[in-house]
Amino acid sequence: MHPVLSADHAGLDALLALARDTAAGHLAGLSRHPVGRGSHSEAPHRLSADGVGARAALEEFQTRFAAGLTGSAGPRYWGFVTGGSTPAALVGDWLASAYDQNAAGKTEPATAQVEREAITLLRDLLGLSDAHNGLFVSGATLSNVVGLALGRQWVGAQLGIDVAVQGVGALPSTPVFSGVAHASISKALSIIGLGRAALQAVPARPGRESVDLAALEDRLAALAGRPAIVVANAGTVNTGDFDDLAAIAALRERYPFWLHIDAAFGGFAACAPGHAHLVTGLDAADSLCVDAHKWLNVPYDSAMQFTRHKDLQAQVFQNSAAYLGALGDDPDALHLTPENSRRWRALPAWFTLKAYGAAGYRDIVERCCALAQDLGRRLADSADFELLAPVRLNVVCFTPTGEVTAERVAALLQRLRDGGEVFLTPTVYAGRPAIRAAFSNWRTTADDVSRAWAALTRAVDTANSNQ
Ligand SMILES: *Cc1c(COP(=O)(O)O)cnc(C)c1O
């Protein structure tokens, strides 16, 4: 064995203790850590002949990289839709690396058992029936890829075409209807070969990001019985708006379509009785996308894909080979997911769901929604800002008053980032440059909203006095 590797092996306990201290130090200071930092522009170092050992690599990581990382796991990082890691999720994630199992199959039965149980806990949390089979993938984008690939297979089956065997070239062009779809839907359609142009935006209801049902029905009726795919959105990123899932599902009685629901973060509305009505009909999905590294607060990267059609999933993703054995009635994950070998992503999710249960997640979701309401009220009451949409869940969409350009929004966000107190991301809503704040971190408290509000009003004052 190489002497440096051998020395690290002999000193593993001390190394893990050092890594633990580094992690604990970072987490202890997380609420003071600047939320966003500048980009790294240093040229990458080249490989040296002799390694430095893990201890020196850790020192180099700390001096060169650690201080420049964002506080994205902290309580005032409200850009995109960003979660953190609960204590139990972090324990599970560390152990997933230490045990280093390949969660592809059932040769390590405990990995499959934990995944089945984590999925069961999630079905309970989200109010899904046992008809949904679920598996972990790397993120909501990949979950959307899986769901739409199943939709593609289903459309083919309606026409007597096995797309998994014959390819998308055998399919007539297949429309994919959606109201305000996430960008990853278009990406997913590119990956699975239906093409980005297959996505046909259906108008939203006036002043909303919720699809207009009559317009959707018109599109479906115009197909005169040809099968299609509908992507329903449960939680839009701009304003946290929801399609009427139950009403869309009911349209399947009259028109043949595959219903994929993107509930990446909105699915968690089910955890809070006051918001659960937003996801009535979620269970009716043929395929369903829910993210885990957002509101479930497990570390990157993790999401779930659910479906009622495991048979189609095995058709699309089977990976048969003599040494892998036959599929059987209960295929391994490697016959159901895009990966072959895969990380044990179920373990952090299992830990956090066991640790905090339904009441723990109800608290996280209700608190995030209450804090979003608090910020929304402050914005609505302020002469400096305009709230652009009612706060329905955990997303707040607003803009400064006066003449608002994309440049002015960018400058305001940059000042906030430089101040280090709160991280927000820009958007365009109803044609207007805007800002959005999304609450999905278990650490965020009322005090964080007060701190962020102080930073926001300071930043807008500076902007106004500079005009
Ligand atoms: C975040 C998000 C996605 C993509 O999720 P990743 O985990 O970043 O791949 C898809 N849909 C919605 C609604 C989202 O909020």
Tab-separated table of C-alpha atoms and ligand atoms in Angstrom:
chain	number	residue	atom	x	y	z
A	1	MET	CA	0.000	0.000	0.000
A	2	HIS	CA	1.198	3.507	-0.747
A	3	PRO	CA	2.732	4.871	2.489
A	4	VAL	CA	0.493	7.983	2.639
A	5	LEU	CA	-2.649	5.885	2.144
A	6	SER	CA	-1.386	3.399	4.689
A	7	ALA	CA	-0.740	6.176	7.244
A	8	ASP	CA	-4.257	7.574	6.696
A	9	HIS	CA	-5.655	4.093	7.177
A	10	ALA	CA	-3.794	3.737	10.481
A	11	GLY	CA	-4.959	7.183	11.621
A	12	LEU	CA	-8.568	6.908	10.443
A	13	ASP	CA	-10.130	7.526	13.863
A	14	ALA	CA	-8.265	10.787	14.335
A	15	LEU	CA	-9.078	11.859	10.765
A	16	LEU	CA	-12.789	11.233	11.246
A	17	ALA	CA	-12.659	13.196	14.511
A	18	LEU	CA	-11.045	16.103	12.639
A	19	ALA	CA	-13.694	15.953	9.910
A	20	ARG	CA	-16.378	15.867	12.597
A	21	ASP	CA	-14.887	18.926	14.336
A	22	THR	CA	-14.702	20.781	11.017
A	23	ALA	CA	-18.338	20.001	10.268
A	24	ALA	CA	-19.506	20.854	13.783
A	25	GLY	CA	-17.593	24.137	13.704
A	26	HIS	CA	-19.225	25.120	10.432
A	27	LEU	CA	-22.708	24.176	11.599
A	28	ALA	CA	-22.307	25.978	14.935
A	29	GLY	CA	-21.524	29.203	13.062
A	30	LEU	CA	-24.071	28.696	10.291
A	31	SER	CA	-26.491	31.423	11.348
A	32	ARG	CA	-23.602	33.943	11.351
A	33	HIS	CA	-22.010	32.613	8.140
A	34	PRO	CA	-22.490	34.961	5.141
A	35	VAL	CA	-25.349	33.654	2.989
A	36	GLY	CA	-23.669	34.132	-0.388
A	37	ARG	CA	-20.089	34.554	-1.509
A	38	GLY	CA	-18.242	35.567	-4.664
A	39	SER	CA	-17.242	33.002	-7.228
A	40	HIS	CA	-13.887	31.193	-7.243
A	41	SER	CA	-11.774	32.119	-10.236
A	42	GLU	CA	-8.464	30.492	-9.285
A	43	ALA	CA	-7.053	28.120	-11.923
A	44	PRO	CA	-7.398	24.467	-10.827
A	45	HIS	CA	-4.206	23.030	-9.351
A	46	ARG	CA	-2.602	20.126	-11.243
A	47	LEU	CA	-2.102	16.628	-9.869
A	48	SER	CA	1.163	16.292	-7.951
A	49	ALA	CA	3.274	13.144	-7.994
A	50	ASP	CA	3.084	12.716	-4.238
A	51	GLY	CA	-0.138	13.060	-2.301
A	52	VAL	CA	-0.267	15.179	0.848
A	53	GLY	CA	-2.444	12.884	2.970
A	54	ALA	CA	-5.970	13.505	4.205
A	55	ARG	CA	-4.999	15.836	7.080
A	56	ALA	CA	-3.122	18.250	4.800
A	57	ALA	CA	-5.915	18.003	2.213
A	58	LEU	CA	-8.387	19.018	4.916
A	59	GLU	CA	-6.211	21.991	5.874
A	60	GLU	CA	-5.997	23.033	2.237
A	61	PHE	CA	-9.789	22.654	1.858
A	62	GLN	CA	-10.284	24.950	4.846
A	63	THR	CA	-7.865	27.641	3.766
A	64	ARG	CA	-8.739	27.652	0.072
A	65	PHE	CA	-12.433	26.765	-0.085
A	66	ALA	CA	-14.386	26.485	3.166
A	67	ALA	CA	-14.693	30.158	4.055
A	68	GLY	CA	-15.915	30.961	0.550
A	69	LEU	CA	-18.810	28.507	0.624
A	70	THR	CA	-22.328	29.890	0.899
A	71	GLY	CA	-24.524	29.564	3.955
A	72	SER	CA	-27.064	27.766	1.766
A	73	ALA	CA	-27.839	25.241	4.525
A	74	GLY	CA	-28.558	28.107	6.919
A	75	PRO	CA	-31.752	29.890	7.967
A	76	ARG	CA	-31.687	32.984	5.703
A	77	TYR	CA	-30.828	31.433	2.349
A	78	TRP	CA	-34.157	31.956	0.624
A	79	GLY	CA	-33.010	31.717	-2.987
A	80	PHE	CA	-34.397	29.050	-5.357
A	81	VAL	CA	-36.109	26.511	-3.085
A	82	THR	CA	-33.365	25.389	-0.750
A	83	GLY	CA	-33.493	23.050	2.212
A	84	GLY	CA	-30.887	22.250	4.843
A	85	SER	CA	-30.165	19.040	6.710
A	86	THR	CA	-31.917	18.082	9.900
A	87	PRO	CA	-29.622	16.605	12.563
A	88	ALA	CA	-30.987	13.096	11.966
A	89	ALA	CA	-30.676	13.421	8.172
A	90	LEU	CA	-27.027	14.365	8.551
A	91	VAL	CA	-26.389	11.338	10.773
A	92	GLY	CA	-27.995	9.119	8.135
A	93	ASP	CA	-26.003	10.729	5.344
A	94	TRP	CA	-22.676	10.230	7.138
A	95	LEU	CA	-23.522	6.603	7.802
A	96	ALA	CA	-24.559	6.098	4.157
A	97	SER	CA	-20.991	7.047	3.218
A	98	ALA	CA	-19.368	5.025	5.996
A	99	TYR	CA	-21.317	1.838	5.216
A	100	ASP	CA	-20.978	2.568	1.491
A	101	GLN	CA	-23.594	0.105	0.263
A	102	ASN	CA	-24.620	-0.183	-3.352
A	103	ALA	CA	-28.393	0.295	-3.133
A	104	ALA	CA	-29.018	-1.166	-6.596
A	105	GLY	CA	-30.463	-4.489	-5.599
A	106	LYS	CA	-31.400	-6.904	-2.907
A	107	THR	CA	-28.017	-8.532	-2.412
A	108	GLU	CA	-27.682	-6.230	0.605
A	109	PRO	CA	-31.258	-6.762	1.827
A	110	ALA	CA	-31.170	-4.054	4.512
A	111	THR	CA	-30.629	-1.332	1.909
A	112	ALA	CA	-33.785	-2.356	0.019
A	113	GLN	CA	-35.671	-2.773	3.294
A	114	VAL	CA	-34.729	0.753	4.445
A	115	GLU	CA	-35.710	2.189	1.059
A	116	ARG	CA	-39.103	0.442	1.123
A	117	GLU	CA	-39.668	1.683	4.669
A	118	ALA	CA	-38.562	5.270	3.917
A	119	ILE	CA	-40.951	5.298	0.941
A	120	THR	CA	-43.735	3.984	3.187
A	121	LEU	CA	-43.049	6.743	5.733
A	122	LEU	CA	-43.153	9.294	2.913
A	123	ARG	CA	-46.449	7.939	1.579
A	124	ASP	CA	-47.866	8.370	5.082
A	125	LEU	CA	-46.440	11.886	5.369
A	126	LEU	CA	-47.763	12.990	1.961
A	127	GLY	CA	-51.102	11.176	2.183
A	128	LEU	CA	-50.359	8.819	-0.717
A	129	SER	CA	-51.980	5.401	-1.046
A	130	ASP	CA	-50.002	2.174	-1.166
A	131	ALA	CA	-50.817	1.956	-4.883
A	132	HIS	CA	-47.790	4.226	-5.404
A	133	ASN	CA	-44.452	2.520	-5.727
A	134	GLY	CA	-41.594	4.869	-4.914
A	135	LEU	CA	-37.818	4.996	-5.275
A	136	PHE	CA	-35.087	7.535	-4.619
A	137	VAL	CA	-33.343	9.423	-7.401
A	138	SER	CA	-30.876	12.320	-7.352
A	139	GLY	CA	-33.304	15.244	-7.588
A	140	ALA	CA	-36.646	16.483	-8.856
A	141	THR	CA	-35.243	16.908	-12.368
A	142	LEU	CA	-34.433	13.212	-12.566
A	143	SER	CA	-37.742	12.366	-10.913
A	144	ASN	CA	-39.463	14.318	-13.706
A	145	VAL	CA	-37.345	12.447	-16.274
A	146	VAL	CA	-38.502	9.113	-14.838
A	147	GLY	CA	-42.168	10.169	-14.653
A	148	LEU	CA	-42.196	11.492	-18.222
A	149	ALA	CA	-40.367	8.407	-19.512
A	150	LEU	CA	-43.186	6.333	-17.984
A	151	GLY	CA	-45.716	8.633	-19.641
A	152	ARG	CA	-43.943	8.123	-22.956
A	153	GLN	CA	-44.109	4.333	-22.501
A	154	TRP	CA	-47.812	4.579	-21.630
A	155	VAL	CA	-48.603	6.702	-24.693
A	156	GLY	CA	-46.826	4.113	-26.820
A	157	ALA	CA	-48.793	1.284	-25.227
A	158	GLN	CA	-52.078	3.027	-26.135
A	159	LEU	CA	-50.946	2.953	-29.775
A	160	GLY	CA	-49.535	-0.576	-29.752
A	161	ILE	CA	-45.931	0.689	-29.691
A	162	ASP	CA	-43.296	-0.446	-27.187
A	163	VAL	CA	-41.175	2.712	-27.044
A	164	ALA	CA	-38.573	1.050	-24.799
A	165	VAL	CA	-37.874	-1.394	-27.636
A	166	GLN	CA	-38.801	0.538	-30.776
A	167	GLY	CA	-37.608	4.006	-29.744
A	168	VAL	CA	-39.363	7.366	-29.813
A	169	GLY	CA	-39.062	7.411	-33.599
A	170	ALA	CA	-41.951	4.929	-33.683
A	171	LEU	CA	-44.244	7.388	-31.870
A	172	PRO	CA	-46.292	10.081	-33.550
A	173	SER	CA	-45.497	13.486	-31.999
A	174	THR	CA	-46.940	13.530	-28.499
A	175	PRO	CA	-48.189	16.753	-26.929
A	176	VAL	CA	-47.283	17.472	-23.294
A	177	PHE	CA	-49.685	20.029	-21.816
A	178	SER	CA	-48.859	22.085	-18.756
A	179	GLY	CA	-49.745	25.440	-17.181
A	180	VAL	CA	-46.658	26.967	-15.572
A	181	ALA	CA	-44.161	24.105	-15.764
A	182	HIS	CA	-40.785	24.106	-14.061
A	183	ALA	CA	-37.812	24.465	-16.440
A	184	SER	CA	-36.792	20.882	-15.682
A	185	ILE	CA	-39.859	19.580	-17.546
A	186	SER	CA	-38.516	20.979	-20.801
A	187	LYS	CA	-35.081	19.525	-20.000
A	188	ALA	CA	-36.640	16.154	-19.221
A	189	LEU	CA	-38.486	16.157	-22.558
A	190	SER	CA	-35.187	16.825	-24.318
A	191	ILE	CA	-33.526	13.922	-22.474
A	192	ILE	CA	-36.293	11.400	-23.179
A	193	GLY	CA	-36.530	12.274	-26.850
A	194	LEU	CA	-40.051	13.693	-26.991
A	195	GLY	CA	-38.325	17.031	-27.469
A	196	ARG	CA	-38.688	20.432	-25.875
A	197	ALA	CA	-41.174	21.477	-28.560
A	198	ALA	CA	-43.595	18.812	-27.302
A	199	LEU	CA	-44.321	21.033	-24.282
A	200	GLN	CA	-47.406	23.132	-24.993
A	201	ALA	CA	-48.116	25.846	-22.453
A	202	VAL	CA	-51.780	26.057	-21.514
A	203	PRO	CA	-52.916	29.500	-20.285
A	204	ALA	CA	-53.219	30.061	-16.549
A	205	ARG	CA	-56.296	31.459	-14.828
A	206	PRO	CA	-56.300	35.291	-14.766
A	207	GLY	CA	-53.740	36.641	-12.269
A	208	ARG	CA	-52.669	33.132	-11.332
A	209	GLU	CA	-50.093	30.438	-12.135
A	210	SER	CA	-52.781	27.769	-11.886
A	211	VAL	CA	-53.775	26.193	-15.199
A	212	ASP	CA	-57.086	27.246	-16.755
A	213	LEU	CA	-59.101	24.029	-16.750
A	214	ALA	CA	-61.370	24.963	-19.662
A	215	ALA	CA	-58.309	25.779	-21.793
A	216	LEU	CA	-56.723	22.445	-20.849
A	217	GLU	CA	-59.908	20.599	-21.714
A	218	ASP	CA	-60.067	22.355	-25.107
A	219	ARG	CA	-56.534	21.146	-25.911
A	220	LEU	CA	-57.359	17.587	-24.892
A	221	ALA	CA	-60.639	17.578	-26.817
A	222	ALA	CA	-58.853	18.792	-29.955
A	223	LEU	CA	-56.763	15.593	-29.957
A	224	ALA	CA	-59.906	13.597	-30.742
A	225	GLY	CA	-58.895	10.583	-28.674
A	226	ARG	CA	-55.119	10.615	-29.303
A	227	PRO	CA	-53.204	9.945	-26.068
A	228	ALA	CA	-51.256	12.804	-24.454
A	229	ILE	CA	-49.304	13.700	-21.325
A	230	VAL	CA	-50.404	16.357	-18.837
A	231	VAL	CA	-47.941	17.799	-16.332
A	232	ALA	CA	-49.811	19.283	-13.388
A	233	ASN	CA	-47.936	21.650	-11.121
A	234	ALA	CA	-48.235	21.506	-7.354
A	235	GLY	CA	-46.200	24.497	-6.228
A	236	THR	CA	-44.867	26.890	-8.895
A	237	VAL	CA	-41.473	28.390	-8.123
A	238	ASN	CA	-42.514	32.030	-8.678
A	239	THR	CA	-45.575	32.227	-6.474
A	240	GLY	CA	-46.178	28.764	-4.980
A	241	ASP	CA	-49.429	28.373	-6.913
A	242	PHE	CA	-51.230	25.066	-7.484
A	243	ASP	CA	-53.189	23.494	-10.302
A	244	ASP	CA	-56.545	21.980	-9.333
A	245	LEU	CA	-55.177	18.440	-9.209
A	246	ALA	CA	-58.458	16.649	-8.525
A	247	ALA	CA	-60.227	18.431	-11.383
A	248	ILE	CA	-57.384	17.616	-13.798
A	249	ALA	CA	-57.394	13.976	-12.694
A	250	ALA	CA	-61.150	13.842	-13.313
A	251	LEU	CA	-60.587	14.825	-16.960
A	252	ARG	CA	-59.087	11.370	-17.499
A	253	GLU	CA	-62.657	10.007	-17.498
A	254	ARG	CA	-63.188	11.785	-20.830
A	255	TYR	CA	-59.729	12.051	-22.397
A	256	PRO	CA	-56.832	9.594	-22.523
A	257	PHE	CA	-53.732	11.147	-20.914
A	258	TRP	CA	-50.932	10.302	-18.527
A	259	LEU	CA	-51.018	12.566	-15.471
A	260	HIS	CA	-47.588	13.522	-14.141
A	261	ILE	CA	-47.605	15.815	-11.111
A	262	ASP	CA	-44.545	17.923	-10.289
A	263	ALA	CA	-44.909	18.417	-6.536
A	264	ALA	CA	-41.189	18.952	-5.909
A	265	PHE	CA	-41.780	21.169	-2.879
A	266	GLY	CA	-45.556	21.740	-2.976
A	267	GLY	CA	-46.261	18.127	-2.048
A	268	PHE	CA	-45.277	19.000	1.523
A	269	ALA	CA	-48.453	21.092	1.836
A	270	ALA	CA	-49.939	17.723	2.791
A	271	CYS	CA	-48.052	17.884	6.131
A	272	ALA	CA	-49.990	20.920	7.359
A	273	PRO	CA	-53.776	20.613	7.849
A	274	GLY	CA	-54.257	24.293	6.946
A	275	HIS	CA	-52.583	23.791	3.564
A	276	ALA	CA	-53.389	20.174	2.713
A	277	HIS	CA	-56.364	21.203	0.553
A	278	LEU	CA	-53.854	22.542	-2.003
A	279	VAL	CA	-52.788	18.979	-2.840
A	280	THR	CA	-56.194	17.292	-2.916
A	281	GLY	CA	-55.923	14.835	-5.799
A	282	LEU	CA	-52.147	14.318	-5.462
A	283	ASP	CA	-52.648	10.577	-5.070
A	284	ALA	CA	-54.391	10.360	-8.465
A	285	ALA	CA	-51.105	10.968	-10.307
A	286	ASP	CA	-49.854	8.286	-12.659
A	287	SER	CA	-46.378	9.548	-11.807
A	288	LEU	CA	-45.372	11.994	-9.108
A	289	CYS	CA	-42.209	13.999	-8.414
A	290	VAL	CA	-41.290	15.048	-4.848
A	291	ASP	CA	-37.940	16.534	-3.893
A	292	ALA	CA	-36.135	15.527	-0.699
A	293	HIS	CA	-33.245	18.016	-0.620
A	294	LYS	CA	-35.784	20.844	-0.414
A	295	TRP	CA	-38.502	20.633	2.247
A	296	LEU	CA	-37.641	17.189	3.603
A	297	ASN	CA	-34.327	18.787	4.610
A	298	VAL	CA	-31.972	15.934	3.743
A	299	PRO	CA	-28.552	16.724	2.226
A	300	TYR	CA	-28.051	16.913	-1.550
A	301	ASP	CA	-28.745	15.034	-3.641
A	302	SER	CA	-32.089	13.329	-3.123
A	303	ALA	CA	-35.654	13.138	-4.442
A	304	MET	CA	-38.407	10.575	-4.819
A	305	GLN	CA	-40.278	9.392	-7.860
A	306	PHE	CA	-43.632	7.686	-7.283
A	307	THR	CA	-45.825	5.844	-9.740
A	308	ARG	CA	-48.872	3.600	-9.864
A	309	HIS	CA	-47.402	1.798	-12.900
A	310	LYS	CA	-44.413	-0.244	-11.776
A	311	ASP	CA	-44.929	-2.590	-14.756
A	312	LEU	CA	-44.233	0.258	-17.201
A	313	GLN	CA	-41.271	1.330	-15.097
A	314	ALA	CA	-39.684	-2.119	-15.429
A	315	GLN	CA	-40.246	-1.979	-19.193
A	316	VAL	CA	-38.381	1.330	-19.431
A	317	PHE	CA	-35.548	0.780	-16.964
A	318	GLN	CA	-34.894	-2.985	-16.907
A	319	ASN	CA	-31.266	-3.901	-17.080
A	320	SER	CA	-31.313	-7.591	-17.816
A	321	ALA	CA	-28.099	-9.535	-18.031
A	322	ALA	CA	-27.280	-13.148	-17.292
A	323	TYR	CA	-25.315	-12.309	-14.139
A	324	LEU	CA	-28.037	-9.974	-12.831
A	325	GLY	CA	-30.779	-12.624	-12.874
A	326	ALA	CA	-34.422	-12.503	-13.945
A	327	LEU	CA	-36.722	-9.567	-13.181
A	328	GLY	CA	-39.474	-11.445	-11.302
A	329	ASP	CA	-42.524	-9.760	-9.772
A	330	ASP	CA	-40.514	-7.484	-7.506
A	331	PRO	CA	-37.636	-6.119	-9.580
A	332	ASP	CA	-34.549	-4.593	-7.973
A	333	ALA	CA	-33.983	-0.839	-8.063
A	334	LEU	CA	-31.521	-1.331	-10.907
A	335	HIS	CA	-34.446	-2.434	-13.110
A	336	LEU	CA	-36.564	0.566	-12.095
A	337	THR	CA	-34.283	3.622	-11.976
A	338	PRO	CA	-31.950	5.358	-14.417
A	339	GLU	CA	-28.934	4.316	-12.346
A	340	ASN	CA	-27.324	0.945	-12.035
A	341	SER	CA	-25.102	1.269	-8.957
A	342	ARG	CA	-26.579	3.885	-6.639
A	343	ARG	CA	-26.029	5.676	-3.343
A	344	TRP	CA	-28.105	4.666	-0.329
A	345	ARG	CA	-30.170	7.893	-0.468
A	346	ALA	CA	-32.995	6.333	1.475
A	347	LEU	CA	-30.949	6.250	4.688
A	348	PRO	CA	-30.868	10.015	5.480
A	349	ALA	CA	-34.578	10.225	4.614
A	350	TRP	CA	-35.349	7.245	6.864
A	351	PHE	CA	-33.410	8.812	9.745
A	352	THR	CA	-35.164	12.165	9.573
A	353	LEU	CA	-38.660	10.675	9.164
A	354	LYS	CA	-38.087	8.279	12.078
A	355	ALA	CA	-36.626	11.052	14.199
A	356	TYR	CA	-39.275	13.756	13.722
A	357	GLY	CA	-42.383	11.990	12.431
A	358	ALA	CA	-45.561	13.651	11.215
A	359	ALA	CA	-45.572	16.278	13.990
A	360	GLY	CA	-41.974	17.295	13.289
A	361	TYR	CA	-42.701	17.859	9.598
A	362	ARG	CA	-45.970	19.596	10.336
A	363	ASP	CA	-43.984	22.046	12.484
A	364	ILE	CA	-41.372	22.670	9.778
A	365	VAL	CA	-43.986	23.227	7.054
A	366	GLU	CA	-46.336	25.340	9.179
A	367	ARG	CA	-43.476	27.460	10.503
A	368	CYS	CA	-42.077	28.080	7.000
A	369	CYS	CA	-45.560	29.057	5.761
A	370	ALA	CA	-46.176	31.361	8.757
A	371	LEU	CA	-42.815	33.076	8.196
A	372	ALA	CA	-43.619	33.514	4.503
A	373	GLN	CA	-46.922	35.132	5.555
A	374	ASP	CA	-45.022	37.416	7.961
A	375	LEU	CA	-42.655	38.569	5.199
A	376	GLY	CA	-45.608	38.971	2.824
A	377	ARG	CA	-47.437	41.238	5.319
A	378	ARG	CA	-44.346	43.394	5.854
A	379	LEU	CA	-43.942	43.803	2.074
A	380	ALA	CA	-47.630	44.582	1.527
A	381	ASP	CA	-47.533	47.218	4.297
A	382	SER	CA	-44.339	48.862	3.028
A	383	ALA	CA	-44.239	51.854	0.673
A	384	ASP	CA	-40.937	50.535	-0.707
A	385	PHE	CA	-42.243	47.217	-1.998
A	386	GLU	CA	-45.162	45.633	-3.773
A	387	LEU	CA	-46.261	42.080	-3.045
A	388	LEU	CA	-46.982	40.580	-6.469
A	389	ALA	CA	-49.035	37.535	-5.482
A	390	PRO	CA	-50.801	36.323	-2.360
A	391	VAL	CA	-48.613	34.048	-0.228
A	392	ARG	CA	-50.290	30.662	-0.693
A	393	LEU	CA	-47.605	28.439	0.796
A	394	ASN	CA	-43.912	29.194	1.357
A	395	VAL	CA	-42.959	31.436	-1.586
A	396	VAL	CA	-43.086	35.248	-1.500
A	397	CYS	CA	-42.915	37.127	-4.815
A	398	PHE	CA	-42.372	40.888	-4.719
A	399	THR	CA	-40.718	43.855	-6.361
A	400	PRO	CA	-39.533	47.322	-5.315
A	401	THR	CA	-41.973	50.159	-6.012
A	402	GLY	CA	-41.210	52.720	-8.708
A	403	GLU	CA	-39.454	52.133	-12.005
A	404	VAL	CA	-38.267	48.502	-11.834
A	405	THR	CA	-35.780	47.106	-14.311
A	406	ALA	CA	-33.923	43.788	-14.224
A	407	GLU	CA	-30.740	45.798	-13.534
A	408	ARG	CA	-32.280	47.503	-10.520
A	409	VAL	CA	-33.406	44.144	-9.115
A	410	ALA	CA	-29.952	42.659	-9.751
A	411	ALA	CA	-28.253	45.591	-7.980
A	412	LEU	CA	-30.561	45.252	-4.977
A	413	LEU	CA	-29.919	41.516	-4.741
A	414	GLN	CA	-26.173	42.085	-5.032
A	415	ARG	CA	-26.246	44.570	-2.134
A	416	LEU	CA	-28.142	42.016	-0.062
A	417	ARG	CA	-25.651	39.299	-0.960
A	418	ASP	CA	-22.719	41.559	-0.086
A	419	GLY	CA	-24.364	42.331	3.233
A	420	GLY	CA	-24.360	38.580	3.914
A	421	GLU	CA	-27.662	38.588	5.794
A	422	VAL	CA	-30.149	37.155	3.317
A	423	PHE	CA	-29.954	35.444	-0.073
A	424	LEU	CA	-32.817	35.930	-2.552
A	425	THR	CA	-33.120	35.163	-6.269
A	426	PRO	CA	-34.539	37.193	-9.147
A	427	THR	CA	-37.385	36.264	-11.441
A	428	VAL	CA	-39.824	37.780	-13.895
A	429	TYR	CA	-43.456	37.582	-12.893
A	430	ALA	CA	-46.298	38.735	-15.152
A	431	GLY	CA	-43.692	40.460	-17.298
A	432	ARG	CA	-42.199	42.393	-14.359
A	433	PRO	CA	-38.695	41.965	-12.925
A	434	ALA	CA	-39.200	40.620	-9.421
A	435	ILE	CA	-37.660	38.917	-6.418
A	436	ARG	CA	-38.672	35.725	-4.709
A	437	ALA	CA	-38.076	34.335	-1.246
A	438	ALA	CA	-38.749	30.642	-0.567
A	439	PHE	CA	-38.908	29.248	2.972
A	440	SER	CA	-37.942	25.593	3.205
A	441	ASN	CA	-35.207	25.301	5.840
A	442	TRP	CA	-36.005	23.742	9.235
A	443	ARG	CA	-33.725	26.271	10.991
A	444	THR	CA	-35.552	29.446	9.969
A	445	THR	CA	-37.267	31.392	12.782
A	446	ALA	CA	-39.154	34.683	13.258
A	447	ASP	CA	-35.863	36.307	14.278
A	448	ASP	CA	-34.436	35.456	10.837
A	449	VAL	CA	-37.351	37.231	9.139
A	450	SER	CA	-36.695	40.326	11.275
A	451	ARG	CA	-32.973	40.269	10.408
A	452	ALA	CA	-33.700	39.777	6.713
A	453	TRP	CA	-36.341	42.514	6.737
A	454	ALA	CA	-33.880	44.973	8.279
A	455	ALA	CA	-31.343	44.102	5.554
A	456	LEU	CA	-33.965	44.397	2.824
A	457	THR	CA	-35.221	47.817	3.910
A	458	ARG	CA	-31.620	49.078	4.299
A	459	ALA	CA	-30.715	47.833	0.818
A	460	VAL	CA	-33.763	49.434	-0.807
A	461	ASP	CA	-33.134	52.739	1.050
A	462	THR	CA	-29.568	52.821	-0.272
A	463	ALA	CA	-30.900	52.177	-3.764
A	464	ASN	CA	-33.458	54.963	-3.490
A	465	SER	CA	-30.923	57.498	-2.200
A	466	ASN	CA	-28.546	56.564	-5.062
A	467	GLN	CA	-31.171	57.146	-7.742
B	1	LIG	C1	-36.619	22.440	-7.675
B	1	LIG	C2	-37.671	22.000	-8.594
B	1	LIG	C3	-37.402	21.097	-9.616
B	1	LIG	C4	-36.004	20.592	-9.938
B	1	LIG	O1	-35.416	20.071	-8.797
B	1	LIG	P1	-33.897	19.604	-8.667
B	1	LIG	O2	-33.940	18.842	-7.399
B	1	LIG	O3	-33.096	20.865	-8.589
B	1	LIG	O4	-33.561	18.776	-9.841
B	1	LIG	C5	-38.463	20.669	-10.392
B	1	LIG	N1	-39.710	21.118	-10.172
B	1	LIG	C6	-39.993	22.026	-9.213
B	1	LIG	C7	-41.393	22.501	-9.037
B	1	LIG	C8	-38.981	22.486	-8.377
B	1	LIG	O5	-39.266	23.371	-7.408
